[in-house]
Each structure stands twice: as structure tokens, then as C-alpha cells.
Amino acid sequence: MVEFGRALRLKYGEENPRLFADLDIPYDPFEALEREASRLTMRPFRLLHGDMHRGNMLVEERRTSLLDWQLAAWGDPVYDLADHLHKMGYTRSDERRAVADWIAVAPEACRRGWRDDLEFYLRFQRIKSAVVDTVRWSRRISSAPPRSTERRDLVLSLTATLARARPYWSTGAVNPMGEGEVLQAVLRSGSDRY
């Protein structure tokens, strides 16, 4: 998982070196997580959906069907829970309810040590999103009309994504960048070439 995140950072960083430098994304934002990975609790692997969010859920009355299984993998069920919580952006009360529902149906062996590991996986998701969304949102920001609501919303989204990840980088950089700084970094990077 950490190696996959590193590969993404390496690939996108080589393609967009100035953007990543200007946004203060470290060369290895996953370094601190790697040191903690050995403390994860061993659990039996299960089939994971890997992309469980609103767009991939079909809800009919009291039944939910999951669509788009192309990212399915064999792995830790707590990772799938963290991925879901991260992508859904629940309110605190809805998140607590979703976790309680997961606890109610997950086999006991899958729940062993879940609290600490959930936090670890949420940190991973925040860092990975910062790496991936930096490129994805920069392309969209660059192609959006200047001073448009679309551009402003994209800058806000990228700024928030970076702010959520920044405390977990090994550099200890915790000061969030403002929207103007993020926009200028995107425009300076030449991301409009996409």
C-alpha cells in the first residue's frame, strides 16, 4: 500500500516537479506511515470493494448494492472501511453511525484492533488523495475559466485536501496553504499544458 502510494508520488512528481515543490508535498509523504505499518493488527483478509462511495452505491428501500468492482482486491477489511469513510466525507454523527453499522456486521476476527488501524488507513487515504488530487484538480483548475465558480470550487477542494494531509507528512509541515497560494502554485507550474 505504501509502495503504491510512493509510486504514484514518484510518477506524478516527475511529471509535475514544480507543482509538487510549490505545494510543499515532500518527496516521500508516506515515510512516517511506513514506520508505523509494522504495528498494524493481523486480520483475515477479505474481498474489498476498493471504491465504495455514493457514485458506486445503488440504494433501494433497505438494500444497498455495490457497483463498479474494478478496484476490488483481497485485503484488510478495515482498509475498506477507511477508504469508504474517506470518500464519503460523512458528518461526525453519520461517520459514527457508519462505523457502528460496520462493527455490527463485521466478523469478530475482522474487528480485532480496528480502531488504531482505522486511523492509520485514514491517514494513508488523506496523503494518497493529496498526491492524486494535486494532479487531477490542477488539470481541471487550469482548464476552468478564470474567476469562475468552477475554478474557485476546485481550488477550495484542493486546498482542503492538502490541509487534511499536511499534518501527516514526515516533514512536520502543518501550516495550511491558503487558496490564493494553491491557485498560484497551480498556475506557476504550467499545469495548463494538460
CSV table of C-alpha atoms in Angstrom, one decimal:
chain,number,residue,atom,x,y,z
A,1,MET,CA,0.0,0.0,0.0
A,2,VAL,CA,2.8,2.4,1.0
A,3,GLU,CA,4.8,1.4,-2.1
A,4,PHE,CA,1.8,2.0,-4.3
A,5,GLY,CA,1.4,5.5,-2.8
A,6,ARG,CA,5.1,6.1,-3.3
A,7,ALA,CA,4.9,5.0,-6.9
A,8,LEU,CA,2.1,7.5,-7.5
A,9,ARG,CA,4.1,10.3,-5.9
A,10,LEU,CA,7.2,9.5,-7.9
A,11,LYS,CA,5.3,9.3,-11.2
A,12,TYR,CA,3.3,12.5,-10.7
A,13,GLY,CA,6.2,14.3,-9.1
A,14,GLU,CA,8.4,13.6,-12.1
A,15,GLU,CA,5.6,14.8,-14.4
A,16,ASN,CA,4.9,18.0,-12.3
A,17,PRO,CA,8.1,18.8,-10.3
A,18,ARG,CA,7.4,22.5,-9.8
A,19,LEU,CA,3.8,21.9,-8.8
A,20,PHE,CA,4.7,19.4,-6.1
A,21,ALA,CA,7.6,21.6,-4.9
A,22,ASP,CA,5.4,24.7,-4.7
A,23,LEU,CA,2.7,22.9,-2.8
A,24,ASP,CA,5.3,21.6,-0.3
A,25,ILE,CA,4.5,17.9,-1.0
A,26,PRO,CA,7.5,16.0,0.2
A,27,TYR,CA,9.3,13.6,-2.0
A,28,ASP,CA,8.2,10.7,0.3
A,29,PRO,CA,5.0,11.8,2.1
A,30,PHE,CA,4.4,8.2,3.2
A,31,GLU,CA,7.7,7.8,5.2
A,32,ALA,CA,6.1,8.2,8.6
A,33,LEU,CA,3.3,5.7,7.7
A,34,GLU,CA,5.8,3.1,6.7
A,35,ARG,CA,7.4,3.2,10.1
A,36,GLU,CA,4.1,2.6,11.7
A,37,ALA,CA,2.9,-0.2,9.3
A,38,SER,CA,4.5,-2.9,11.3
A,39,ARG,CA,2.1,-2.2,14.2
A,40,LEU,CA,-1.0,-3.0,12.2
A,41,THR,CA,-3.1,-5.8,13.6
A,42,MET,CA,-3.2,-9.0,11.7
A,43,ARG,CA,-6.7,-9.8,10.5
A,44,PRO,CA,-8.0,-12.3,8.0
A,45,PHE,CA,-8.1,-10.8,4.5
A,46,ARG,CA,-11.5,-10.4,2.8
A,47,LEU,CA,-12.7,-9.3,-0.6
A,48,LEU,CA,-12.6,-5.5,-0.6
A,49,HIS,CA,-14.5,-3.3,-2.9
A,50,GLY,CA,-11.8,-0.6,-3.0
A,51,ASP,CA,-14.0,2.3,-4.2
A,52,MET,CA,-17.1,2.3,-2.1
A,53,HIS,CA,-18.7,5.8,-2.3
A,54,ARG,CA,-22.0,7.3,-3.3
A,55,GLY,CA,-21.4,7.0,-7.0
A,56,ASN,CA,-20.9,3.3,-6.7
A,57,MET,CA,-23.9,2.5,-4.5
A,58,LEU,CA,-27.4,1.7,-5.5
A,59,VAL,CA,-29.8,2.1,-2.6
A,60,GLU,CA,-33.3,0.7,-3.0
A,61,GLU,CA,-35.5,0.7,0.1
A,62,ARG,CA,-33.4,-1.1,2.8
A,63,ARG,CA,-31.0,-2.8,0.4
A,64,THR,CA,-27.7,-1.4,-1.0
A,65,SER,CA,-25.9,-2.9,-4.0
A,66,LEU,CA,-22.3,-2.0,-4.8
A,67,LEU,CA,-21.4,-1.2,-8.4
A,68,ASP,CA,-18.0,-0.9,-10.2
A,69,TRP,CA,-15.9,-3.6,-8.8
A,70,GLN,CA,-12.8,-2.9,-11.0
A,71,LEU,CA,-10.7,-1.9,-7.9
A,72,ALA,CA,-11.7,-5.0,-5.9
A,73,ALA,CA,-8.8,-6.7,-4.1
A,74,TRP,CA,-8.0,-9.1,-1.3
A,75,GLY,CA,-7.1,-7.3,1.8
A,76,ASP,CA,-7.7,-5.9,5.3
A,77,PRO,CA,-11.4,-5.1,5.8
A,78,VAL,CA,-10.5,-2.1,8.0
A,79,TYR,CA,-8.8,-0.6,4.9
A,80,ASP,CA,-12.1,-0.8,3.0
A,81,LEU,CA,-13.9,0.9,5.9
A,82,ALA,CA,-11.3,3.7,6.0
A,83,ASP,CA,-11.5,4.1,2.2
A,84,HIS,CA,-15.3,4.3,2.4
A,85,LEU,CA,-15.2,6.9,5.2
A,86,HIS,CA,-12.6,9.0,3.5
A,87,LYS,CA,-14.5,9.1,0.2
A,88,MET,CA,-17.9,9.7,1.7
A,89,GLY,CA,-17.0,12.7,3.8
A,90,TYR,CA,-19.6,12.0,6.4
A,91,THR,CA,-20.6,14.3,9.2
A,92,ARG,CA,-19.2,13.2,12.5
A,93,SER,CA,-22.6,11.7,13.6
A,94,ASP,CA,-23.0,9.9,10.2
A,95,GLU,CA,-19.5,8.6,10.4
A,96,ARG,CA,-20.1,7.2,13.9
A,97,ARG,CA,-23.3,5.5,12.7
A,98,ALA,CA,-21.5,4.0,9.7
A,99,VAL,CA,-18.7,2.7,11.9
A,100,ALA,CA,-21.3,1.3,14.3
A,101,ASP,CA,-23.1,-0.5,11.4
A,102,TRP,CA,-19.7,-1.9,10.3
A,103,ILE,CA,-19.0,-3.2,13.8
A,104,ALA,CA,-22.4,-4.8,14.0
A,105,VAL,CA,-21.9,-6.9,10.8
A,106,ALA,CA,-18.1,-7.5,10.7
A,107,PRO,CA,-16.9,-10.8,12.0
A,108,GLU,CA,-15.1,-10.6,15.3
A,109,ALA,CA,-11.7,-11.6,13.7
A,110,CYS,CA,-12.1,-8.6,11.3
A,111,ARG,CA,-12.7,-6.2,14.2
A,112,ARG,CA,-9.6,-7.1,16.2
A,113,GLY,CA,-7.6,-3.9,16.8
A,114,TRP,CA,-9.7,-2.0,14.3
A,115,ARG,CA,-9.6,1.5,16.0
A,116,ASP,CA,-5.9,2.2,15.7
A,117,ASP,CA,-5.7,0.6,12.3
A,118,LEU,CA,-8.6,2.7,11.0
A,119,GLU,CA,-6.8,5.8,11.9
A,120,PHE,CA,-3.6,4.6,10.2
A,121,TYR,CA,-5.6,3.8,7.0
A,122,LEU,CA,-7.4,7.2,7.1
A,123,ARG,CA,-4.0,8.9,7.3
A,124,PHE,CA,-2.9,6.9,4.3
A,125,GLN,CA,-6.1,7.9,2.3
A,126,ARG,CA,-5.5,11.6,3.1
A,127,ILE,CA,-2.0,11.5,1.9
A,128,LYS,CA,-2.8,9.5,-1.2
A,129,SER,CA,-5.6,11.9,-2.0
A,130,ALA,CA,-3.3,14.8,-1.7
A,131,VAL,CA,-0.9,13.2,-4.2
A,132,VAL,CA,-3.6,12.1,-6.7
A,133,ASP,CA,-5.9,15.1,-6.4
A,134,THR,CA,-3.0,17.6,-6.8
A,135,VAL,CA,-2.6,16.4,-10.4
A,136,ARG,CA,-6.3,15.8,-11.1
A,137,TRP,CA,-7.5,19.1,-9.7
A,138,SER,CA,-4.6,21.1,-11.1
A,139,ARG,CA,-5.6,20.0,-14.6
A,140,ARG,CA,-9.2,21.0,-14.0
A,141,ILE,CA,-8.3,24.3,-12.3
A,142,SER,CA,-6.1,25.2,-15.3
A,143,SER,CA,-8.8,24.5,-17.8
A,144,ALA,CA,-11.6,26.2,-15.9
A,145,PRO,CA,-12.4,29.8,-16.8
A,146,PRO,CA,-10.6,32.3,-14.7
A,147,ARG,CA,-12.6,33.8,-11.9
A,148,SER,CA,-15.3,31.2,-12.4
A,149,THR,CA,-17.2,29.4,-9.7
A,150,GLU,CA,-15.9,26.2,-11.1
A,151,ARG,CA,-12.3,27.2,-10.7
A,152,ARG,CA,-12.9,28.6,-7.2
A,153,ASP,CA,-14.6,25.4,-6.1
A,154,LEU,CA,-11.8,23.2,-7.4
A,155,VAL,CA,-9.2,25.4,-5.7
A,156,LEU,CA,-11.2,25.1,-2.4
A,157,SER,CA,-11.3,21.4,-2.8
A,158,LEU,CA,-7.6,21.0,-3.5
A,159,THR,CA,-6.7,23.4,-0.6
A,160,ALA,CA,-8.8,21.3,1.8
A,161,THR,CA,-7.3,18.0,0.6
A,162,LEU,CA,-3.8,19.3,1.1
A,163,ALA,CA,-4.7,20.7,4.5
A,164,ARG,CA,-6.1,17.3,5.6
A,165,ALA,CA,-2.8,15.5,4.5
A,166,ARG,CA,-0.2,18.0,5.6
A,167,PRO,CA,-0.1,17.1,9.3
A,168,TYR,CA,0.8,13.5,8.5
A,169,TRP,CA,3.8,14.2,6.3
A,170,SER,CA,7.1,13.4,7.9
A,171,THR,CA,8.4,17.0,7.3
A,172,GLY,CA,6.1,18.2,10.1
A,173,ALA,CA,4.7,20.9,7.8
A,174,VAL,CA,1.4,21.8,9.4
A,175,ASN,CA,0.7,25.3,8.2
A,176,PRO,CA,-2.0,25.1,5.6
A,177,MET,CA,-1.7,27.0,2.4
A,178,GLY,CA,-4.3,29.5,1.5
A,179,GLU,CA,-6.5,29.2,-1.6
A,180,GLY,CA,-4.5,32.0,-3.3
A,181,GLU,CA,-1.2,30.2,-2.7
A,182,VAL,CA,-2.6,27.0,-4.1
A,183,LEU,CA,-4.0,28.7,-7.2
A,184,GLN,CA,-0.7,30.5,-7.8
A,185,ALA,CA,1.2,27.2,-7.4
A,186,VAL,CA,-1.0,25.5,-10.0
A,187,LEU,CA,-0.8,28.4,-12.4
A,188,ARG,CA,3.0,28.7,-12.0
A,189,SER,CA,3.5,25.0,-12.6
A,190,GLY,CA,2.4,25.2,-16.1
A,191,SER,CA,-0.4,22.8,-15.4
A,192,ASP,CA,-2.4,24.5,-18.2
A,193,ARG,CA,-0.4,22.3,-20.7
A,194,TYR,CA,-2.8,19.4,-19.9
